[in-house]
Amino acid sequence: MTAAIPRNGHDGGHEHGAPYQPVFVGARRQELDELFTKYPTKMACLLPALWIVQDERGWVSEEAMAEVADVLELTPAYVKGVVTFYTMYNQHPVGKYLIQVCTTSPCNVCGAENVVGAFLQQTGCGELGVTSADGKYTVIEVECLGACGFATPVMINEGFVESVTPEKVPQILAGLD
Amino acid sequence: MGYPNPVSPQETPVLSQYFGNQETISLDGWRKVGGYAALQKALGMTPAEIVDVVKASGLRGRGGAGFPTGVKWSFMKPGDGRPHYLCCNADESEPGTFKDREIMRWTPHALVEGCAIGSYAIGAETCYIYIRGEFTEPLLRVRQAIKEAYDAGILGANAMGTGKRIDIIVHKGAGAYICGEETALMNSIEGRRGNPRIKPPFPAVSGLFAQPTTINNVETLAAVPHIINRGADWYKSMCLSNPKSTGSKLFSVCGNIARPGNYEVVLGFSFKEFLYDLCGGPPKGRSFKAVIPGGISVPIQTMEEAEATKMDYEGFIEQGSMLGSGGVIVFDDQQSMVKQIARAARFFAHESCAQCTQCREGTAWTTRILERIRDGEGTAEDLDTLLLIADNMTGKTICVLSDSCATPVVSGIKKFRSEFEALIKKTTFHPVTAAVA
């Protein structure tokens, strides 16, 4: 059953009119059941359940929110309210590499704006939040990554690159392929 | 130590002594340096005895508020038949602060041990460690440490063979600065939007899942095993200025400075020596202009104020600011304070949870006005408007995010007014009179 689910894909499994494939089946359902033992309410499993969805699909679609609502006995509207509050749940598909550049004050004084510029130009994204034509990159600015002494920190998917300067950007991008 | 820089003889590395050390990350390595001896000792004491030791040590909250930890713990009443919770605040996201990140990366077991002792002391059956989602490496390390501790019987139903139950669960945040506010953090664990709650009731009465709860910062909890091991008197003896500020403290240093990084000094240390000796002073060929010493929410200091400061809770207040989280942001003579204050305001506008009008509207309008001044389009009234908005944003909302946005604006205009005025056009455009004319 799990074989039908695209793993680490970014297509959500239901694009182009294809029926929605549930996330919480097989091993993922077991993960959810294990979560239930860690919290006294089902609602408290919401953030971790959304992380499971994003890990599986790369983003959190409306259909996935409805599924989460169903397994946690919440309403889809409630789940959407929570998803939209937090910045890390992607509400639309992103590139294979989501590049998040910290631009808050401590990084700003160390030249973070130029790092953003270098990523936008060299990935071909051109604009913040826009995925490159080849589907590979999405570049966004992010507020304080909590690594201010290593300005400018950049998060690429789950990875963290410290002390990034515009000069290092080509090498970082080459390392992703 | 001044991680990633070599340790300086002026530092007092307690929490940071193993930063950069690959060995102490694992349970075996942590045990080799005496890890979990404090938990063993604590489990042989009564909870009240532990609370008394922590009280006597003078340890105060390292997250920003500086509330005495032992006193906070004493608000909990174990044995009243209700569930009790300990929450560890590892949502470190105050700009300028990156100390908890290093504690979790290099000494995850120090945090686990502190959480276990804290849980036992306040009678909490469950401890949730709330780690911000962006901290992928600390998340891995802490989860691994907890797994090792369960496998070794340190945690669980029979913690260290004492028959006592201690459970620790990691809760991963999802990107929201406001979740570092304790009541927002509890809402976030409960599966809600991270909106702060009105206090009272305080968490010790009705906190997580409406049960008695204590919330402590990572650095606070990581200090507890040292206090249990070496005693309250040892901790209290670490004091260079005001006796109300004891122990060693990690300061994260960033911005325009020669050697950014984490430095651990005894409270009361001279801020001047700290900035120039430990951190190497300004970058070559530059000079310092201003410092935000405790994370971006605290007032900006001029260099005269900073250089006269003793680095403790009282010392920073005496010199016009606050110790806060210990996140030191340094600005050199190349920086425009208007641009930097505008950037700080933008941060708060982005992070406002938007439930209070003063904050939702105030942070957004403050940002717009500051950015137009920055772009040379400000008017003569703008500074008064900013101060008026700031007044409306201070002390009038559920949490202090709104106040935190007003703080750099008010202190910035007060201390660097000429920079603002230089950017504001000499002739003011009055839409009303212009229309009449």
XYZ file of C-alpha atoms in Angstrom:
614
model
C 0.000 0.000 0.000
C 2.830 2.384 0.864
C 4.403 1.721 -2.523
C 1.755 3.930 -4.104
C 2.989 6.927 -2.125
C 5.665 9.006 -3.826
C 8.558 9.198 -1.402
C 10.337 12.493 -0.887
C 8.601 13.713 -3.977
C 7.118 17.131 -4.273
C 4.074 16.325 -6.295
C 1.632 15.678 -3.463
C 0.397 12.522 -5.133
C -2.832 14.079 -6.335
C -1.914 16.588 -8.988
C -3.449 16.540 -12.424
C -6.702 15.046 -11.201
C -5.119 11.919 -9.738
C -6.929 10.697 -6.607
C -5.413 11.731 -3.283
C -3.229 9.084 -1.715
C -3.436 9.129 2.078
C -0.237 9.718 4.043
C -1.129 7.871 7.218
C -0.928 4.281 6.078
C 1.590 1.555 6.889
C 4.718 2.816 8.674
C 3.432 6.381 8.717
C 0.252 5.262 10.464
C 2.397 3.487 13.042
C 4.350 6.696 13.570
C 1.088 8.510 14.201
C -0.123 5.846 16.625
C 3.152 6.192 18.501
C 2.600 9.943 18.712
C -0.729 9.338 20.435
C 1.161 7.752 23.344
C 3.291 10.875 23.816
C 0.538 13.445 24.289
C -2.642 13.430 26.387
C -4.761 14.820 23.520
C -4.990 14.020 19.821
C -4.886 17.714 19.002
C -1.390 17.938 20.477
C -0.216 15.560 17.747
C -1.050 18.166 15.118
C 2.375 19.742 14.659
C 4.203 16.391 14.545
C 1.539 14.952 12.201
C 2.006 17.885 9.827
C 5.753 17.276 9.904
C 5.124 13.685 8.840
C 3.015 14.961 5.921
C 5.692 17.411 4.843
C 8.428 14.812 5.175
C 6.423 12.478 2.966
C 5.136 14.936 0.361
C 7.425 17.957 0.524
C 4.479 20.244 1.285
C 1.096 20.292 2.999
C -1.818 20.371 0.578
C -5.454 21.135 1.407
C -6.247 17.449 0.907
C -3.489 16.505 3.332
C -4.867 19.008 5.854
C -8.243 17.293 5.529
C -6.635 13.917 6.121
C -4.793 15.223 9.192
C -8.052 16.709 10.454
C -9.723 13.349 9.991
C -7.104 11.286 11.850
C -6.885 13.793 14.706
C -10.633 14.429 14.987
C -10.304 18.117 14.129
C -11.900 20.202 11.394
C -10.003 20.971 8.170
C -10.508 24.688 8.864
C -8.850 24.348 12.257
C -5.894 22.494 10.742
C -5.514 25.140 8.045
C -5.535 27.826 10.728
C -2.584 26.146 12.402
C -0.701 25.373 9.176
C -0.896 29.001 8.062
C 0.354 30.265 11.426
C 3.727 28.543 11.135
C 6.242 29.463 8.456
C 7.877 26.074 7.968
C 4.905 24.181 6.550
C 5.033 24.691 2.806
C 1.571 25.513 1.545
C 2.548 24.909 -2.049
C 5.156 22.716 -3.720
C 8.716 24.005 -3.547
C 11.832 23.204 -5.525
C 13.925 20.116 -4.892
C 16.141 22.387 -2.839
C 14.476 24.936 -0.581
C 17.119 27.566 0.156
C 16.360 29.749 3.182
C 18.698 32.685 3.737
C 18.678 34.458 7.098
C 18.452 38.227 6.657
C 17.596 39.412 10.180
C 19.632 42.260 11.716
C 22.846 40.433 12.770
C 23.131 38.832 9.329
C 21.985 42.012 7.633
C 24.963 43.938 9.050
C 27.231 41.179 7.774
C 25.938 41.431 4.205
C 23.088 38.889 4.020
C 21.317 40.902 1.303
C 24.174 40.156 -1.067
C 23.964 36.455 -0.249
C 20.264 36.476 -1.151
C 21.097 38.273 -4.388
C 23.743 35.722 -5.302
C 21.375 32.791 -4.724
C 18.538 34.410 -6.668
C 20.793 35.092 -9.613
C 22.719 31.839 -9.708
C 19.756 29.515 -9.192
C 17.840 31.257 -11.940
C 14.948 31.862 -9.538
C 15.206 35.618 -9.979
C 12.582 36.337 -7.367
C 12.021 35.296 -3.779
C 9.547 32.427 -3.386
C 9.602 31.552 -7.067
C 10.759 28.075 -8.047
C 13.340 27.902 -10.837
C 12.094 26.707 -14.226
C 13.861 23.354 -13.818
C 12.047 22.773 -10.522
C 15.318 22.540 -8.653
C 15.447 25.609 -6.452
C 13.251 27.872 -4.382
C 14.956 30.739 -2.542
C 13.302 32.520 0.371
C 14.385 34.940 3.070
C 13.915 33.681 6.596
C 13.859 35.471 9.940
C 16.661 34.651 12.407
C 17.956 31.085 12.057
C 19.645 31.303 15.472
C 23.193 31.050 14.178
C 24.030 34.764 14.212
C 27.721 34.270 14.992
C 28.066 32.341 11.754
C 26.614 34.997 9.466
C 25.158 34.354 7.020
C 23.612 30.956 7.810
C 21.618 29.316 5.024
C 19.267 26.381 5.441
C 19.023 24.070 2.444
C 16.297 21.500 3.062
C 17.340 19.915 6.378
C 20.967 21.020 6.043
C 22.603 24.074 7.535
C 25.471 25.967 5.870
C 27.257 28.526 8.043
C 29.242 31.665 7.216
C 27.978 31.949 3.636
C 29.277 34.824 1.511
C 28.272 35.607 -2.090
C 31.611 34.152 -3.231
C 30.767 30.756 -1.725
C 27.382 30.443 -3.452
C 28.586 28.773 -6.701
C 30.427 26.089 -4.733
C 27.404 25.474 -2.476
C 25.087 25.083 -5.465
C 27.543 22.785 -7.225
C 27.649 20.632 -4.098
C 23.894 20.050 -4.290
C 23.995 18.173 -7.557
C 34.796 28.831 25.567
C 34.637 31.322 22.779
C 33.379 28.669 20.428
C 34.345 28.511 17.604
C 37.368 30.460 18.895
C 39.927 29.085 21.365
C 39.103 29.480 25.043
C 40.352 32.659 26.679
C 41.849 32.670 30.194
C 39.317 35.347 31.133
C 36.445 32.990 30.466
C 34.928 30.590 32.982
C 33.823 27.625 30.897
C 31.261 25.554 32.761
C 28.437 24.977 30.290
C 30.692 25.521 27.308
C 33.698 23.469 28.416
C 32.908 20.711 25.913
C 31.807 22.860 22.984
C 33.515 21.584 19.870
C 34.305 18.246 21.549
C 33.043 15.303 19.510
C 33.439 12.879 22.439
C 30.897 14.328 24.864
C 28.012 14.168 22.393
C 27.392 10.486 23.122
C 26.198 8.937 26.366
C 29.476 7.043 26.828
C 31.490 10.213 26.345
C 29.206 12.168 28.634
C 29.555 9.539 31.361
C 33.355 9.630 31.035
C 33.338 13.284 32.080
C 31.047 12.614 35.035
C 27.708 12.836 33.276
C 24.556 11.698 35.107
C 26.329 11.713 38.500
C 24.230 14.773 39.337
C 20.993 13.007 38.379
C 21.999 10.014 40.488
C 22.693 12.346 43.410
C 19.477 14.310 42.862
C 17.326 11.188 42.826
C 18.704 10.427 46.293
C 17.517 13.818 47.560
C 13.945 14.935 48.175
C 12.438 17.266 45.568
C 12.250 20.013 48.200
C 15.977 19.651 48.918
C 16.787 20.109 45.230
C 14.584 23.196 45.012
C 16.371 24.618 48.080
C 19.827 24.041 46.579
C 18.812 25.733 43.323
C 17.261 28.600 45.286
C 20.422 29.034 47.356
C 22.632 29.013 44.252
C 20.989 32.208 43.015
C 20.463 30.713 39.529
C 18.159 32.949 37.486
C 16.368 32.208 34.219
C 18.744 32.459 31.282
C 16.064 32.863 28.629
C 15.569 36.564 29.155
C 13.408 37.342 32.159
C 15.951 36.430 34.847
C 13.391 35.035 37.286
C 14.986 33.014 40.136
C 14.766 29.369 39.044
C 14.419 27.826 42.502
C 11.583 30.198 43.354
C 9.812 29.303 40.111
C 10.172 25.618 40.934
C 8.758 26.185 44.420
C 5.452 27.321 42.882
C 4.805 23.747 41.822
C 2.890 21.584 44.276
C 3.635 17.927 43.566
C 1.269 15.296 44.891
C -1.967 17.234 44.352
C -3.312 14.485 42.138
C -2.966 16.468 38.909
C -0.484 15.833 36.089
C 2.513 18.186 36.164
C 4.690 19.248 33.275
C 8.135 20.649 32.704
C 8.660 22.440 29.417
C 12.143 23.184 28.236
C 12.193 26.224 26.007
C 14.614 25.411 23.191
C 12.855 27.678 20.711
C 15.911 29.940 20.689
C 15.044 32.555 18.085
C 15.819 35.910 19.650
C 18.011 37.565 17.006
C 21.592 37.666 18.251
C 21.252 34.555 20.405
C 22.755 31.180 19.517
C 23.916 29.696 22.827
C 21.247 27.023 23.360
C 22.008 25.738 19.892
C 25.606 25.013 20.908
C 24.569 23.432 24.239
C 22.305 21.048 22.328
C 24.813 20.360 19.564
C 27.772 19.530 21.788
C 26.326 18.500 25.130
C 22.804 17.190 24.499
C 23.078 14.974 27.560
C 23.688 18.030 29.747
C 20.236 19.206 28.742
C 18.659 15.776 29.194
C 20.228 15.510 32.653
C 19.032 19.010 33.597
C 15.530 18.223 32.369
C 15.466 14.968 34.342
C 16.562 16.701 37.553
C 14.090 19.519 36.963
C 11.245 17.082 36.312
C 11.944 15.218 39.526
C 12.301 18.438 41.542
C 8.911 19.823 40.488
C 7.113 16.471 40.393
C 6.611 16.507 36.638
C 5.835 13.148 35.092
C 6.533 14.441 31.599
C 8.994 16.940 30.193
C 8.556 18.368 26.715
C 11.612 19.911 25.080
C 10.323 22.403 22.516
C 13.035 22.785 19.868
C 12.553 25.203 16.996
C 12.087 23.464 13.654
C 15.043 25.182 12.021
C 17.459 23.590 14.514
C 17.838 20.384 12.529
C 21.190 19.379 14.001
C 20.280 20.111 17.659
C 17.019 18.197 17.085
C 18.943 15.139 15.902
C 21.436 15.303 18.748
C 18.861 15.772 21.513
C 16.619 13.029 20.113
C 19.595 10.698 19.941
C 20.619 11.585 23.518
C 17.104 10.892 24.791
C 17.051 7.548 22.998
C 20.411 6.618 24.535
C 19.164 7.662 27.972
C 16.017 5.520 27.642
C 18.023 2.547 26.381
C 20.385 2.861 29.347
C 17.525 3.034 31.857
C 18.338 6.618 32.818
C 14.886 7.737 31.706
C 11.596 5.862 31.687
C 9.460 4.064 34.253
C 12.394 3.150 36.487
C 14.787 6.062 36.100
C 18.294 4.983 37.136
C 16.792 2.057 39.012
C 15.072 4.277 41.562
C 11.510 3.323 40.637
C 10.795 6.926 39.704
C 9.259 7.752 36.344
C 10.835 10.453 34.150
C 9.721 10.894 30.550
C 11.240 13.384 28.123
C 9.653 14.078 24.736
C 10.984 16.343 21.979
C 8.415 18.604 20.328
C 9.587 20.136 17.053
C 8.464 23.692 16.374
C 7.471 24.820 12.906
C 8.791 28.352 12.496
C 7.389 31.005 14.819
C 9.480 33.347 16.968
C 6.522 33.950 19.253
C 6.563 30.318 20.390
C 9.541 31.259 22.561
C 7.006 33.111 24.710
C 6.087 30.590 27.374
C 2.314 30.547 26.977
C 2.567 30.536 23.169
C 4.960 27.610 23.508
C 2.372 25.698 25.524
C -0.320 26.439 22.934
C 2.013 25.207 20.233
C 2.591 21.907 22.047
C -1.171 21.546 22.436
C -1.553 21.728 18.645
C -2.766 25.302 18.446
C -1.640 28.487 16.769
C 1.183 29.999 18.817
C -0.840 32.796 20.356
C 0.287 33.886 23.831
C -2.262 33.522 26.622
C -3.418 36.125 29.083
C -1.776 35.776 32.506
C -2.998 35.023 35.129
C -3.501 32.161 35.395
C 0.234 31.596 35.498
C 1.653 28.333 34.159
C 2.325 26.940 37.640
C -1.451 27.033 38.238
C -2.782 26.311 34.774
C -0.237 25.743 32.041
C 0.219 22.989 29.505
C -3.067 21.069 29.006
C -4.410 23.331 31.800
C -2.186 21.561 34.326
C 0.577 22.951 36.591
C 3.605 23.629 34.414
C 7.078 25.087 34.721
C 8.985 26.432 31.758
C 12.759 26.817 31.805
C 15.322 27.807 29.218
C 17.938 25.329 27.921
C 20.854 27.156 29.534
C 19.067 27.330 32.886
C 18.391 23.586 32.937
C 21.896 22.746 31.690
C 23.358 24.650 34.666
C 21.397 22.594 37.208
C 23.550 19.411 37.124
C 26.640 21.515 37.876
C 24.893 23.091 40.856
C 23.802 19.697 42.189
C 27.330 18.301 41.752
C 29.326 21.198 43.141
C 26.860 22.846 45.490
C 25.041 26.130 45.841
C 28.000 27.876 47.492
C 30.293 27.138 44.572
C 27.753 28.573 42.134
C 27.037 31.587 44.313
C 30.762 32.302 44.583
C 30.827 32.979 40.847
C 29.916 36.635 41.093
C 31.881 39.727 40.103
C 29.479 42.510 40.887
C 25.903 42.315 42.203
C 25.196 39.396 44.606
C 21.781 38.972 42.973
C 23.511 37.868 39.764
C 25.433 34.655 40.287
C 27.016 31.987 38.157
C 28.512 31.858 34.708
C 26.551 32.929 31.641
C 26.922 32.291 27.959
C 26.951 35.369 25.771
C 26.532 34.991 22.024
C 28.311 37.705 20.088
C 27.574 38.621 16.497
C 27.439 41.467 14.018
C 30.430 43.705 13.318
C 33.046 42.213 15.615
C 36.435 40.578 15.068
C 35.666 37.218 16.714
C 31.964 36.352 16.807
C 30.980 33.311 18.835
C 29.895 32.131 22.264
C 31.775 33.255 25.360
C 31.118 32.164 28.926
C 31.961 34.588 31.707
C 31.033 35.027 35.352
C 28.183 37.516 35.757
C 29.454 41.000 36.532
C 32.318 40.823 34.004
C 33.353 44.119 32.422
C 31.539 44.580 29.104
C 34.407 46.740 27.825
C 36.987 43.993 28.381
C 34.534 41.511 26.953
C 34.045 43.398 23.697
C 37.646 44.473 23.151
C 39.723 41.666 24.702
C 37.682 38.483 24.451
C 35.908 39.293 21.207
C 38.832 41.153 19.639
C 37.172 44.551 19.204
C 35.731 45.919 15.976
C 36.654 44.568 12.547
C 39.966 45.970 11.286
C 39.830 49.632 10.398
C 36.393 50.176 11.925
C 35.100 51.373 15.265
C 32.084 50.347 17.306
C 28.997 52.523 17.112
C 26.322 50.765 19.163
C 25.466 47.500 20.891
C 22.248 45.612 21.502
C 23.421 43.474 24.427
C 20.606 41.028 25.173
C 18.896 40.010 21.970
C 17.109 42.388 19.658
C 14.251 43.045 22.134
C 16.384 45.082 24.556
C 17.289 48.788 24.301
C 20.258 49.822 22.168
C 23.332 50.995 24.084
C 25.726 53.707 22.995
C 29.391 52.764 23.336
C 29.745 54.964 26.459
C 26.935 53.015 28.098
C 28.256 49.659 26.919
C 31.806 50.338 28.074
C 30.577 51.294 31.553
C 28.477 48.130 31.915
C 28.989 45.267 34.341
C 27.582 42.215 32.611
C 24.817 41.128 34.969
C 21.056 41.533 35.304
C 21.379 44.792 37.267
C 24.438 46.129 35.425
C 22.768 46.232 32.028
C 19.702 47.974 33.487
C 21.933 50.618 35.103
C 23.373 51.360 31.683
C 20.090 51.749 29.873
C 19.469 48.228 28.627
C 18.857 44.655 29.784
C 20.790 41.389 29.907
C 17.950 39.581 28.141
C 19.053 36.381 26.484
C 22.723 37.396 26.312
C 22.687 37.843 22.557
C 25.137 40.662 21.872
C 24.692 42.372 18.491
C 27.416 44.863 17.614
C 27.136 47.630 15.012
C 30.182 49.406 13.614
C 30.611 52.912 12.181
C 29.667 51.710 8.691
C 26.113 50.852 9.719
C 23.093 53.122 9.419
C 21.152 52.841 12.667
C 17.986 53.845 10.803
C 18.388 50.925 8.425
C 19.123 48.518 11.260
C 16.223 49.659 13.425
C 13.938 49.391 10.411
C 15.193 45.841 9.867
C 14.539 45.004 13.516
C 11.002 46.383 13.222
C 10.405 44.295 10.099
C 11.376 41.219 12.092
C 8.750 41.981 14.729
C 6.107 42.800 12.120
C 6.772 39.408 10.545
C 6.647 37.596 13.870
C 3.625 39.282 15.462
C 0.949 36.655 16.130
C -1.546 39.424 15.309
C -4.061 38.785 18.067
C -3.550 42.207 19.745
C -4.366 45.266 17.632
C -1.586 47.420 19.087
C 0.990 44.847 18.038
C -0.482 43.772 14.694
C -0.965 47.348 13.484
C 1.871 48.896 15.472
C 4.645 46.628 14.218
C 3.447 46.980 10.615
C 3.136 50.772 10.667
C 6.386 51.202 12.575
C 8.128 49.212 9.860
C 6.551 51.189 7.025
C 7.431 54.538 8.565
C 10.989 53.510 9.378
C 11.518 52.138 5.891
C 10.311 55.333 4.284
C 12.674 57.348 6.496
C 15.448 54.938 5.483
C 14.599 55.542 1.826
C 14.783 59.333 2.229
C 11.045 59.843 2.125
C 10.363 60.563 5.772
C 8.580 63.632 7.037
C 9.279 65.840 10.052
C 6.290 64.355 11.882
C 7.473 60.792 11.449
C 9.640 60.657 14.555
C 6.803 61.917 16.753
C 4.428 59.465 15.089
C 6.843 56.618 15.736
C 7.149 57.561 19.398
C 3.362 57.856 19.710
C 2.871 54.422 18.159
C 5.613 53.041 20.411
C 3.798 54.389 23.447
C 0.624 52.657 22.290
C 2.549 49.430 21.856
C 4.122 49.385 25.315
C 2.455 47.635 28.241
C -0.862 47.260 26.447
C -0.799 43.799 24.929
C -1.048 40.148 26.012
C 2.678 39.483 25.613
C 5.771 41.678 25.242
C 6.467 41.212 21.528
C 4.834 44.565 20.932
C 6.970 46.212 23.619
C 10.024 44.537 22.113
C 9.371 46.177 18.749
C 8.926 49.569 20.385
C 12.140 49.228 22.398
C 14.764 49.600 19.632
C 12.661 52.344 18.045
C 12.442 54.448 21.200
C 16.043 53.861 22.268
C 17.248 54.314 18.691
C 15.508 57.649 18.204
C 16.660 58.809 21.627
C 20.289 57.852 21.181
C 20.812 58.279 17.429
C 18.286 61.019 16.613
C 20.658 62.932 14.343
C 20.873 59.955 11.977
C 17.112 59.955 11.585
C 16.935 63.718 11.141
C 19.669 63.691 8.517
C 17.562 61.334 6.418
C 14.310 63.226 6.834
C 13.714 65.854 4.217
C 14.095 69.450 5.392
C 10.826 70.588 3.860
C 7.769 68.730 5.003
C 4.969 67.844 2.677
C 1.594 68.461 4.331
C -1.143 66.746 2.332
C -3.910 68.883 3.908
C -2.364 72.330 3.435
C -1.101 71.327 0.012
C -4.642 70.473 -1.040
C -5.974 73.819 0.256
C -3.262 75.796 -1.491
